[in-house]
CSV table of C-alpha atoms in Angstrom, one decimal:
chain,number,residue,atom,x,y,z
L,1,MET,CA,18.6,25.2,17.2
L,2,LYS,CA,14.8,25.4,18.4
L,3,VAL,CA,12.8,22.3,18.2
L,4,HIS,CA,9.0,23.0,17.9
L,5,VAL,CA,5.8,20.3,18.7
L,6,ASP,CA,2.6,21.1,17.4
L,7,MET,CA,0.6,19.4,20.3
L,8,ASN,CA,-2.6,19.9,18.6
L,9,LEU,CA,-1.0,17.6,15.6
L,10,CYS,CA,0.7,15.3,18.1
L,11,GLN,CA,-0.8,11.5,19.0
L,12,SER,CA,2.0,9.9,20.9
L,13,HIS,CA,3.2,7.7,18.7
L,14,GLY,CA,6.6,7.8,20.0
L,15,GLU,CA,8.4,7.6,16.3
L,16,CYS,CA,10.2,10.9,17.2
L,17,ALA,CA,11.4,9.0,20.7
L,18,ILE,CA,12.9,6.0,18.7
L,19,VAL,CA,14.9,8.0,16.0
L,20,ALA,CA,16.0,10.8,18.6
L,21,PRO,CA,15.7,9.0,22.4
L,22,ASP,CA,17.7,12.1,23.9
L,23,VAL,CA,15.7,15.1,22.3
L,24,PHE,CA,11.8,13.4,22.9
L,25,HIS,CA,10.2,10.6,25.2
L,26,LEU,CA,6.6,9.8,25.7
L,27,GLY,CA,5.5,10.4,29.6
L,28,ASP,CA,3.9,8.3,32.1
L,29,ASP,CA,0.8,9.9,30.9
L,30,ASP,CA,1.7,9.2,27.5
L,31,VAL,CA,2.1,12.8,26.4
L,32,LEU,CA,5.2,13.8,24.3
L,33,VAL,CA,7.8,15.4,25.8
L,34,TRP,CA,10.7,17.1,24.2
L,35,HIS,CA,13.8,20.1,24.7
L,36,ASP,CA,13.0,22.9,22.6
L,37,ASP,CA,16.5,24.0,22.6
L,38,VAL,CA,18.5,21.6,20.7
L,39,PRO,CA,22.8,21.7,20.0
L,40,GLU,CA,23.2,21.9,16.2
L,41,ASP,CA,25.1,18.7,16.3
L,42,ARG,CA,21.7,16.8,16.9
L,43,ARG,CA,20.5,18.0,13.7
L,44,ALA,CA,20.4,15.0,11.9
L,45,ALA,CA,19.1,13.2,14.6
L,46,VAL,CA,16.1,16.0,14.8
L,47,GLU,CA,15.4,15.7,11.1
L,48,GLU,CA,15.2,12.3,11.1
L,49,ALA,CA,12.2,12.7,13.5
L,50,VAL,CA,10.2,15.3,11.4
L,51,ASN,CA,10.0,12.9,8.8
L,52,ALA,CA,9.3,9.6,10.8
L,53,CYS,CA,6.7,11.9,12.8
L,54,PRO,CA,2.9,10.5,11.2
L,55,MET,CA,1.4,13.6,12.2
L,56,ALA,CA,4.0,16.1,10.3
L,57,ALA,CA,3.9,17.9,14.1
L,58,ILE,CA,7.4,18.6,14.4
L,59,SER,CA,9.6,21.6,12.8
L,60,ILE,CA,12.9,23.2,13.3
L,61,GLU,CA,12.6,26.9,13.7
L,62,ASP,CA,16.3,27.9,12.6
L,63,GLU,CA,17.5,30.9,14.6
J,1,MET,CA,36.7,-3.0,-8.5
J,2,SER,CA,35.4,-0.2,-10.8
J,3,THR,CA,33.1,2.0,-9.1
J,4,PRO,CA,29.4,1.9,-11.5
J,5,ARG,CA,28.5,5.3,-12.4
J,6,LEU,CA,25.8,6.5,-10.4
J,7,ASP,CA,24.2,9.9,-12.1
J,8,ARG,CA,20.5,9.0,-12.2
J,9,LEU,CA,18.4,7.8,-9.6
J,10,VAL,CA,15.0,6.6,-10.6
J,11,ILE,CA,12.1,6.2,-8.0
J,12,VAL,CA,8.9,4.8,-9.5
J,13,GLY,CA,6.0,5.8,-6.8
J,14,ALA,CA,5.5,9.1,-5.8
J,15,SER,CA,3.5,8.8,-2.1
J,16,LEU,CA,5.1,8.3,1.6
J,17,ALA,CA,7.9,5.8,0.5
J,18,GLY,CA,9.3,7.3,-2.9
J,19,LEU,CA,9.5,11.3,-1.1
J,20,ARG,CA,11.3,9.5,2.1
J,21,ALA,CA,13.6,7.9,-0.8
J,22,ALA,CA,14.1,11.0,-2.6
J,23,GLN,CA,15.1,13.0,0.3
J,24,SER,CA,17.3,10.3,2.3
J,25,ALA,CA,19.1,10.1,-1.4
J,26,ARG,CA,19.9,13.6,-1.0
J,27,LYS,CA,20.5,14.0,2.2
J,28,ALA,CA,22.9,11.0,2.1
J,29,GLY,CA,24.9,13.1,-1.0
J,30,PHE,CA,23.2,12.3,-4.2
J,31,GLU,CA,24.0,15.3,-6.5
J,32,GLY,CA,22.6,13.5,-9.9
J,33,GLU,CA,19.4,13.0,-11.7
J,34,LEU,CA,16.6,12.2,-9.5
J,35,THR,CA,13.3,11.6,-11.0
J,36,LEU,CA,10.3,10.5,-9.0
J,37,VAL,CA,7.6,8.9,-11.4
J,38,GLY,CA,3.4,8.7,-9.9
J,39,ASP,CA,0.4,7.6,-11.5
J,40,GLU,CA,-1.6,10.0,-9.1
J,41,ARG,CA,-1.4,13.5,-10.7
J,42,HIS,CA,-1.1,14.9,-6.7
J,43,MET,CA,2.7,15.7,-5.1
J,44,PRO,CA,2.9,13.3,-2.2
J,45,TYR,CA,0.1,13.3,0.2
J,46,THR,CA,-0.1,11.2,3.3
J,47,ARG,CA,-3.1,8.6,3.6
J,48,PRO,CA,-3.9,8.3,7.0
J,49,PRO,CA,-6.6,11.0,7.0
J,50,LEU,CA,-8.6,9.9,4.2
J,51,SER,CA,-10.7,7.2,6.4
J,52,LYS,CA,-10.6,10.1,9.6
J,53,ASP,CA,-9.7,13.8,9.5
J,54,LEU,CA,-10.7,13.8,6.0
J,55,LEU,CA,-14.1,12.2,5.9
J,56,ALA,CA,-15.1,13.8,9.5
J,57,GLY,CA,-14.6,17.6,7.8
J,58,SER,CA,-11.6,18.1,10.4
J,59,GLN,CA,-9.1,18.3,7.9
J,60,THR,CA,-8.5,19.6,3.8
J,61,VAL,CA,-7.0,17.8,1.2
J,62,ALA,CA,-4.9,20.4,1.2
J,63,ASP,CA,-3.7,19.6,5.1
J,64,THR,CA,-2.6,16.0,3.2
J,65,ALA,CA,0.2,17.4,1.4
J,66,LEU,CA,3.6,15.5,2.3
J,67,ARG,CA,6.2,18.6,3.3
J,68,LEU,CA,9.3,18.2,0.4
J,69,ALA,CA,11.6,20.3,2.9
J,70,LYS,CA,13.9,22.0,-0.5
J,71,LEU,CA,14.1,18.6,-2.6
J,72,GLU,CA,15.1,18.5,-6.1
J,73,ALA,CA,14.1,16.5,-8.3
J,74,GLY,CA,11.9,15.9,-11.7
J,75,TRP,CA,8.2,15.1,-11.2
J,76,ARG,CA,6.6,13.0,-13.9
J,77,LEU,CA,3.0,12.8,-11.9
J,78,GLY,CA,-0.4,11.2,-13.5
J,79,GLN,CA,1.8,8.7,-15.4
J,80,PRO,CA,2.5,5.4,-14.4
J,81,ALA,CA,5.1,3.2,-15.1
J,82,ALA,CA,4.5,0.3,-17.7
J,83,LYS,CA,7.6,-1.6,-18.6
J,84,LEU,CA,10.9,-2.2,-17.2
J,85,ASP,CA,13.9,-3.1,-19.0
J,86,ARG,CA,16.7,-4.1,-16.7
J,87,THR,CA,19.3,-4.5,-19.4
J,88,ALA,CA,18.7,-1.6,-20.7
J,89,HIS,CA,18.6,0.5,-17.6
J,90,GLN,CA,15.7,1.4,-18.7
J,91,LEU,CA,12.1,2.4,-17.4
J,92,THR,CA,9.1,3.0,-19.8
J,93,LEU,CA,6.1,5.3,-18.9
J,94,ALA,CA,2.5,4.8,-20.2
J,95,ASP,CA,3.0,7.5,-22.4
J,96,GLY,CA,5.9,5.8,-24.0
J,97,THR,CA,8.4,8.3,-22.7
J,98,THR,CA,11.4,6.4,-21.7
J,99,LEU,CA,13.7,6.9,-18.4
J,100,PRO,CA,17.0,5.8,-17.9
J,101,TYR,CA,18.6,5.0,-14.7
J,102,ASP,CA,21.3,3.7,-13.0
J,103,ARG,CA,19.4,2.3,-10.0
J,104,LEU,CA,16.2,2.3,-9.3
J,105,ILE,CA,13.8,2.1,-6.4
J,106,LEU,CA,10.2,0.7,-7.0
J,107,ALA,CA,7.4,2.5,-4.5
J,108,THR,CA,4.3,1.8,-6.9
J,109,GLY,CA,2.6,0.9,-3.6
J,110,CYS,CA,-0.8,-0.9,-3.4
J,111,ARG,CA,-4.5,-0.7,-4.7
J,112,ALA,CA,-7.7,-1.2,-3.2
J,113,ARG,CA,-8.4,-4.6,-3.6
J,114,GLN,CA,-11.3,-4.9,-6.0
J,115,TRP,CA,-14.8,-7.0,-5.9
J,116,ARG,CA,-16.1,-8.0,-9.0
J,117,GLY,CA,-19.4,-9.5,-7.7
J,118,PRO,CA,-22.8,-8.8,-9.0
J,119,GLY,CA,-23.6,-4.9,-8.7
J,120,ALA,CA,-19.8,-3.9,-8.0
J,121,GLU,CA,-19.8,-1.6,-10.5
J,122,LEU,CA,-23.7,1.0,-9.1
J,123,ASP,CA,-22.9,4.2,-8.0
J,124,GLY,CA,-22.9,4.3,-4.3
J,125,VAL,CA,-20.3,1.9,-4.3
J,126,HIS,CA,-16.9,2.6,-2.9
J,127,THR,CA,-13.8,2.1,-2.3
J,128,LEU,CA,-11.1,4.0,-0.2
J,129,ARG,CA,-7.4,4.5,-1.6
J,130,THR,CA,-6.8,7.9,-3.2
J,131,VAL,CA,-7.9,11.4,-2.2
J,132,GLU,CA,-10.8,11.4,-5.1
J,133,ASP,CA,-11.8,8.2,-3.5
J,134,ALA,CA,-12.3,9.7,0.2
J,135,LEU,CA,-13.9,12.7,-1.4
J,136,ALA,CA,-16.2,10.8,-3.0
J,137,LEU,CA,-17.0,9.1,-0.1
J,138,LYS,CA,-17.2,11.7,1.7
J,139,SER,CA,-20.0,13.4,-0.2
J,140,ALA,CA,-22.0,10.1,0.4
J,141,LEU,CA,-21.2,10.3,4.4
J,142,THR,CA,-24.6,12.9,5.4
J,143,PRO,CA,-26.4,12.6,8.6
J,144,GLY,CA,-29.4,9.6,9.0
J,145,THR,CA,-27.7,7.8,5.7
J,146,ARG,CA,-27.5,4.2,5.7
J,147,LEU,CA,-24.3,3.2,4.9
J,148,VAL,CA,-22.3,-0.5,4.8
J,149,ILE,CA,-18.9,-1.3,5.1
J,150,VAL,CA,-17.8,-4.7,3.7
J,151,GLY,CA,-14.5,-5.3,5.7
J,152,ALA,CA,-13.8,-5.3,9.2
J,153,GLY,CA,-10.3,-4.0,8.8
J,154,PHE,CA,-8.7,-1.2,9.5
J,155,ILE,CA,-10.3,1.0,7.1
J,156,GLY,CA,-13.5,-0.5,7.5
J,157,CYS,CA,-13.3,0.3,11.2
J,158,GLU,CA,-11.9,3.9,10.8
J,159,VAL,CA,-14.4,4.4,8.6
J,160,ALA,CA,-17.5,3.1,10.8
J,161,ALA,CA,-16.3,5.4,13.5
J,162,SER,CA,-15.9,8.4,11.3
J,163,ALA,CA,-19.1,8.1,9.8
J,164,ARG,CA,-21.2,7.4,13.1
J,165,LYS,CA,-19.5,10.7,14.6
J,166,LEU,CA,-21.3,12.0,11.0
J,167,GLY,CA,-24.3,10.4,12.5
J,168,LEU,CA,-24.5,7.7,9.9
J,169,GLU,CA,-26.6,4.3,10.1
J,170,VAL,CA,-23.8,1.6,9.7
J,171,THR,CA,-23.2,-1.7,9.8
J,172,VAL,CA,-20.3,-3.2,8.9
J,173,VAL,CA,-20.1,-7.1,7.4
J,174,ASP,CA,-16.9,-9.4,7.5
J,175,ILE,CA,-16.8,-13.1,6.3
J,176,ALA,CA,-14.1,-13.6,9.8
J,177,PRO,CA,-15.3,-13.9,12.8
J,178,HIS,CA,-14.5,-10.4,14.7
J,179,PRO,CA,-12.9,-7.4,13.6
J,180,MET,CA,-9.3,-6.4,12.7
J,181,LEU,CA,-8.2,-9.8,12.9
J,182,PRO,CA,-4.4,-9.6,12.7
J,183,LEU,CA,-4.9,-8.9,16.3
J,184,GLY,CA,-6.6,-12.1,17.2
J,185,ALA,CA,-10.1,-13.2,18.9
J,186,GLU,CA,-9.6,-11.6,22.2
J,187,LEU,CA,-8.6,-8.3,21.4
J,188,GLY,CA,-10.8,-8.5,18.4
J,189,ALA,CA,-13.8,-9.2,20.9
J,190,ARG,CA,-12.8,-6.1,22.8
J,191,CYS,CA,-12.9,-4.0,19.1
J,192,ALA,CA,-16.5,-5.5,18.3
J,193,ALA,CA,-17.6,-4.2,21.7
J,194,LEU,CA,-16.3,-0.9,20.9
J,195,HIS,CA,-17.9,-0.6,17.8
J,196,GLU,CA,-21.4,-2.0,19.2
J,197,ARG,CA,-21.0,0.8,22.2
J,198,HIS,CA,-20.5,3.3,19.5
J,199,GLY,CA,-24.1,2.1,17.5
J,200,VAL,CA,-22.2,0.4,14.8
J,201,GLN,CA,-23.7,-2.7,13.9
J,202,LEU,CA,-21.4,-5.8,13.0
J,203,ARG,CA,-22.2,-9.0,11.4
J,204,CYS,CA,-18.9,-10.8,11.3
J,205,GLY,CA,-18.6,-14.5,10.2
J,206,VAL,CA,-21.0,-13.6,6.8
J,207,GLY,CA,-20.1,-12.6,3.4
J,208,ILE,CA,-22.0,-10.9,0.6
J,209,GLU,CA,-23.4,-12.2,-2.4
J,210,ALA,CA,-24.4,-9.4,-4.3
J,211,ILE,CA,-25.1,-5.2,-4.4
J,212,LEU,CA,-28.7,-4.8,-5.6
J,213,GLY,CA,-29.8,-2.0,-6.6
J,214,THR,CA,-31.1,-0.6,-10.6
J,215,ASP,CA,-28.6,2.4,-11.4
J,216,ARG,CA,-27.6,3.0,-7.2
J,217,ALA,CA,-26.6,0.5,-4.9
J,218,GLU,CA,-30.0,-0.3,-2.5
J,219,ALA,CA,-28.9,-3.1,-0.6
J,220,VAL,CA,-26.4,-5.7,0.4
J,221,ALA,CA,-27.7,-9.5,-0.1
J,222,LEU,CA,-25.7,-11.6,2.2
J,223,SER,CA,-24.3,-15.1,2.2
J,224,ASP,CA,-26.8,-16.1,5.0
J,225,GLY,CA,-29.7,-15.2,2.8
J,226,GLY,CA,-30.0,-11.5,4.5
J,227,GLU,CA,-30.3,-8.5,3.3
J,228,LEU,CA,-29.0,-4.7,4.2
J,229,ALA,CA,-30.8,-1.8,3.0
J,230,ALA,CA,-27.7,0.8,1.9
J,231,ASP,CA,-27.5,4.3,0.8
J,232,ALA,CA,-23.9,4.0,0.3
J,233,VAL,CA,-21.8,0.7,0.3
J,234,LEU,CA,-17.8,0.9,0.9
J,235,LEU,CA,-15.7,-2.0,-0.1
J,236,ALA,CA,-13.1,-2.3,2.3
J,237,LEU,CA,-11.4,-5.8,1.2
J,238,GLY,CA,-7.6,-4.6,1.8
J,239,ALA,CA,-5.0,-3.9,-0.8
J,240,GLU,CA,-2.8,-5.6,-3.6
J,241,PRO,CA,0.8,-4.5,-4.7
J,242,ASN,CA,1.1,-2.8,-8.0
J,243,VAL,CA,3.6,-5.3,-9.5
J,244,GLU,CA,1.9,-6.1,-12.4
J,245,TRP,CA,3.7,-3.6,-14.6
J,246,LEU,CA,6.8,-5.7,-13.7
J,247,ALA,CA,5.5,-9.3,-15.9
J,248,GLY,CA,8.5,-9.5,-17.8
J,249,SER,CA,11.4,-7.7,-16.0
J,250,GLY,CA,12.6,-10.8,-14.3
J,251,ILE,CA,12.2,-9.3,-11.1
J,252,GLU,CA,11.2,-11.7,-8.5
J,253,ILE,CA,7.5,-11.3,-7.8
J,254,GLY,CA,6.2,-13.4,-4.6
J,255,ALA,CA,3.6,-11.9,-1.9
J,256,GLY,CA,5.2,-8.3,-3.6
J,257,VAL,CA,9.1,-7.4,-4.8
J,258,VAL,CA,11.2,-9.7,-2.8
J,259,CYS,CA,14.0,-8.1,-1.4
J,260,ASP,CA,17.2,-8.7,0.7
J,261,ALA,CA,16.9,-6.9,3.9
J,262,THR,CA,19.1,-4.1,2.8
J,263,LEU,CA,15.5,-3.6,0.7
J,264,THR,CA,17.6,-4.6,-2.5
J,265,SER,CA,16.1,-7.1,-5.2
J,266,THR,CA,16.9,-10.5,-5.0
J,267,VAL,CA,17.7,-10.5,-8.6
J,268,ASP,CA,19.2,-6.8,-9.5
J,269,ALA,CA,21.1,-5.1,-7.0
J,270,ASP,CA,20.7,-2.0,-9.2
J,271,VAL,CA,17.4,-2.4,-8.2
J,272,LEU,CA,15.4,-1.6,-4.6
J,273,ALA,CA,11.8,-1.3,-3.4
J,274,ALA,CA,10.1,0.4,-0.1
J,275,GLY,CA,7.0,0.6,1.2
J,276,ASP,CA,3.8,-1.3,0.4
J,277,LEU,CA,4.8,-3.4,-2.4
J,278,ALA,CA,8.4,-5.0,-1.0
J,279,ALA,CA,8.4,-8.0,0.7
J,280,TRP,CA,11.3,-8.4,3.2
J,281,PRO,CA,12.7,-10.8,5.3
J,282,GLN,CA,11.2,-10.6,8.9
J,283,ALA,CA,13.6,-10.9,11.5
J,284,LEU,CA,10.8,-11.8,13.6
J,285,ALA,CA,9.3,-14.7,11.7
J,286,ASP,CA,12.5,-16.8,10.8
J,287,GLY,CA,13.6,-14.3,7.8
J,288,GLN,CA,10.2,-15.3,6.3
J,289,PRO,CA,9.4,-12.0,3.4
J,290,MET,CA,6.6,-10.3,4.3
J,291,ARG,CA,4.7,-7.4,2.9
J,292,ILE,CA,4.3,-4.6,5.8
J,293,GLU,CA,1.2,-1.7,4.7
J,294,HIS,CA,2.1,0.4,7.2
J,295,TRP,CA,2.9,4.2,7.1
J,296,THR,CA,5.6,4.2,9.2
J,297,VAL,CA,6.8,1.1,7.3
J,298,ALA,CA,6.7,2.9,3.8
J,299,ALA,CA,9.0,5.9,5.9
J,300,GLU,CA,11.5,3.8,6.9
J,301,HIS,CA,11.9,1.9,3.5
J,302,GLY,CA,12.6,4.9,2.0
J,303,THR,CA,14.5,5.9,4.1
J,304,ALA,CA,16.7,3.3,4.1
J,305,ALA,CA,16.5,2.3,0.2
J,306,GLY,CA,17.1,6.3,-0.7
J,307,ARG,CA,20.4,5.4,1.3
J,308,ASN,CA,21.1,1.8,0.2
J,309,ALA,CA,20.1,3.0,-3.3
J,310,LEU,CA,23.5,4.9,-3.4
J,311,LEU,CA,26.0,2.4,-1.8
J,312,ALA,CA,27.4,-1.0,-3.2
J,313,PRO,CA,25.6,-3.8,-2.1
J,314,GLU,CA,28.1,-5.4,0.3
J,315,GLU,CA,27.9,-1.5,2.0
J,316,ARG,CA,24.2,-1.7,2.3
J,317,LEU,CA,22.5,-1.9,5.5
J,318,PRO,CA,19.7,-3.9,6.7
J,319,HIS,CA,16.1,-2.6,7.4
J,320,THR,CA,15.2,-4.7,10.8
J,321,GLN,CA,13.1,-2.3,12.6
J,322,PRO,CA,9.6,-4.2,13.7
J,323,PRO,CA,6.9,-2.9,12.4
J,324,TYR,CA,4.5,-0.4,13.7
J,325,PHE,CA,0.9,0.6,13.1
J,326,TRP,CA,-1.7,2.1,15.0
J,327,SER,CA,-5.4,3.2,13.9
J,328,ASP,CA,-7.6,5.3,15.7
J,329,GLN,CA,-11.1,4.4,16.0
J,330,PHE,CA,-13.9,6.4,18.2
J,331,ASP,CA,-12.0,7.2,21.5
J,332,CYS,CA,-9.4,4.0,21.2
J,333,LYS,CA,-5.9,4.7,19.9
J,334,ILE,CA,-4.9,1.0,18.7
J,335,GLN,CA,-0.9,1.0,18.8
J,336,SER,CA,0.4,-2.6,17.2
J,337,VAL,CA,4.5,-3.2,17.3
J,338,GLY,CA,6.0,-6.5,15.7
J,339,LEU,CA,3.9,-8.8,14.0
J,340,PRO,CA,0.8,-10.0,15.8
J,341,MET,CA,-0.7,-11.9,12.8
J,342,LEU,CA,1.5,-14.4,13.5
J,343,ALA,CA,1.7,-14.6,17.3
J,344,ASP,CA,0.0,-18.5,18.2
J,345,ARG,CA,-0.2,-16.8,21.8
J,346,LEU,CA,-1.9,-13.6,21.8
J,347,GLU,CA,-3.1,-12.4,25.5
J,348,ILE,CA,-3.7,-9.8,27.7
J,349,VAL,CA,-1.2,-9.1,30.1
J,350,ASP,CA,-2.4,-5.3,31.6
J,351,GLU,CA,-6.0,-4.1,31.6
J,352,GLU,CA,-8.1,-1.5,33.1
J,353,PRO,CA,-11.9,-2.7,32.5
J,354,ASP,CA,-13.3,1.0,33.4
J,355,THR,CA,-11.2,2.8,30.6
J,356,GLY,CA,-10.6,0.1,28.2
J,357,ARG,CA,-6.7,1.0,28.2
J,358,LEU,CA,-4.7,-2.9,28.0
J,359,ILE,CA,-1.9,-4.3,26.5
J,360,ALA,CA,-1.2,-7.6,25.2
J,361,THR,CA,1.6,-9.3,24.2
J,362,GLY,CA,2.2,-11.8,21.5
J,363,GLU,CA,4.2,-14.7,21.3
J,364,ARG,CA,5.3,-17.5,18.6
J,365,HIS,CA,7.0,-20.7,19.6
J,366,GLY,CA,7.3,-19.0,22.9
J,367,ARG,CA,9.4,-16.2,21.9
J,368,LEU,CA,7.5,-12.2,22.0
J,369,VAL,CA,6.7,-11.2,18.1
J,370,ALA,CA,4.0,-8.8,19.2
J,371,ALA,CA,2.6,-6.1,21.8
J,372,VAL,CA,-0.4,-4.4,21.5
J,373,ALA,CA,-1.8,-1.4,23.0
J,374,PHE,CA,-5.4,0.3,23.2
J,375,ASN,CA,-5.0,3.8,24.3
J,376,HIS,CA,-1.4,3.3,26.3
J,377,ALA,CA,1.1,4.7,24.2
J,378,ARG,CA,3.9,5.0,26.6
J,379,ARG,CA,4.0,0.9,27.5
J,380,LEU,CA,3.9,0.2,23.9
J,381,MET,CA,7.2,2.2,23.7
J,382,ASP,CA,8.7,-0.4,26.2
J,383,TYR,CA,7.8,-3.3,23.7
J,384,ARG,CA,8.7,-1.2,20.8
J,385,THR,CA,13.0,-1.1,22.1
J,386,GLN,CA,12.5,-4.8,23.3
J,387,LEU,CA,11.2,-6.4,20.0
J,388,ALA,CA,13.9,-3.5,18.3
J,389,GLU,CA,16.7,-5.3,20.7
J,390,SER,CA,15.7,-8.4,20.4
J,391,VAL,CA,16.3,-8.4,16.7
J,392,GLY,CA,19.3,-6.0,16.5
J,393,ALA,CA,17.4,-3.3,14.7
J,394,ALA,CA,20.2,-0.5,14.5
J,395,ARG,CA,19.4,3.0,14.4
């Protein structure tokens, strides 16, 4: 699945990096870095990140 | 042991905590009847923009809607819950409708704390909690208007920043010695400097006696005898939990609905609580139950309570994540993890005076209980991980 983060909305709260650290992390410049192509077996974690984001910046794009 | 019947899950409260509870229960496989009750007539929306982007005009009301995904649920909106009968396993709404439940999640949140002094009823006096409150306040925020904000906490400070950006004259009054009281004196002084640098007049250590005016608010009378001319007044005095409707239900009420670590009511395993009104044991405070009014706590609580509500009490998992909050004020993003208000020592451990970036840590009896960052998100993450590990928080 494809993971999309709207960087106009992202404010580096890091909620996603707490629930799915293998997919999201904050770089040293406080800017979010993420894998945009994520194996299907991590869907639950990414869905949790979608719900945890205070800015509703994360979405999953299914092929 | 026989399996209790679990066909009907009712969630009282249709804001963030209630919505996340519903989504979480469905995700965990609940296929029965799911009903959300809300006193506001809106579908769930997110409140942080109400003091910031919505006031500034960079977001609309539609932008605040929370995504529902494919949630299958019944909605009873615009109808507050009025009574809980635990023996009958039944909820009564204000219009007399009754809703039977097998498990119940209480997520009725908080309301803005009211002030009942002279002049509180005048036009031009605002509080801020709902989208209607935000729209009413927004219509008062025209350039050149004199806005007096009573209360220098999250809402007061964020609205002050929004209003300054819109070109208002802003004065913030608080009886406390510095803004953002939970952050302690040293960080509070940094917050005060931030606001003063952006042209906010701060009056700390002063209370208010009355709001003056004939039909509309015209001035605020202060406890030191002074008076502040005002075209609009915002009372930002914090929030109170919506628990009165539970009177007579036997649910234990302390700071809020008192729960164990699994967010289960101390008196009834069929009743759970989530969000602003839940007082649950704080691992960082020797298990003392506290209410925490943060966005992320409401979201996490909802998710945990929705899952736990489907389980037998002994199978339920504790919620131990240290509380996290943020507050955007001018060009400063304040972030905190843990319980800074309980720290007996809160000191800045790293600061860049040129940029205002800083990290502070809070200790209680020599143990790390909080970290606070100003524009330092990455560093705060390290402390979040450290604090979560120190209380054995599981994900």
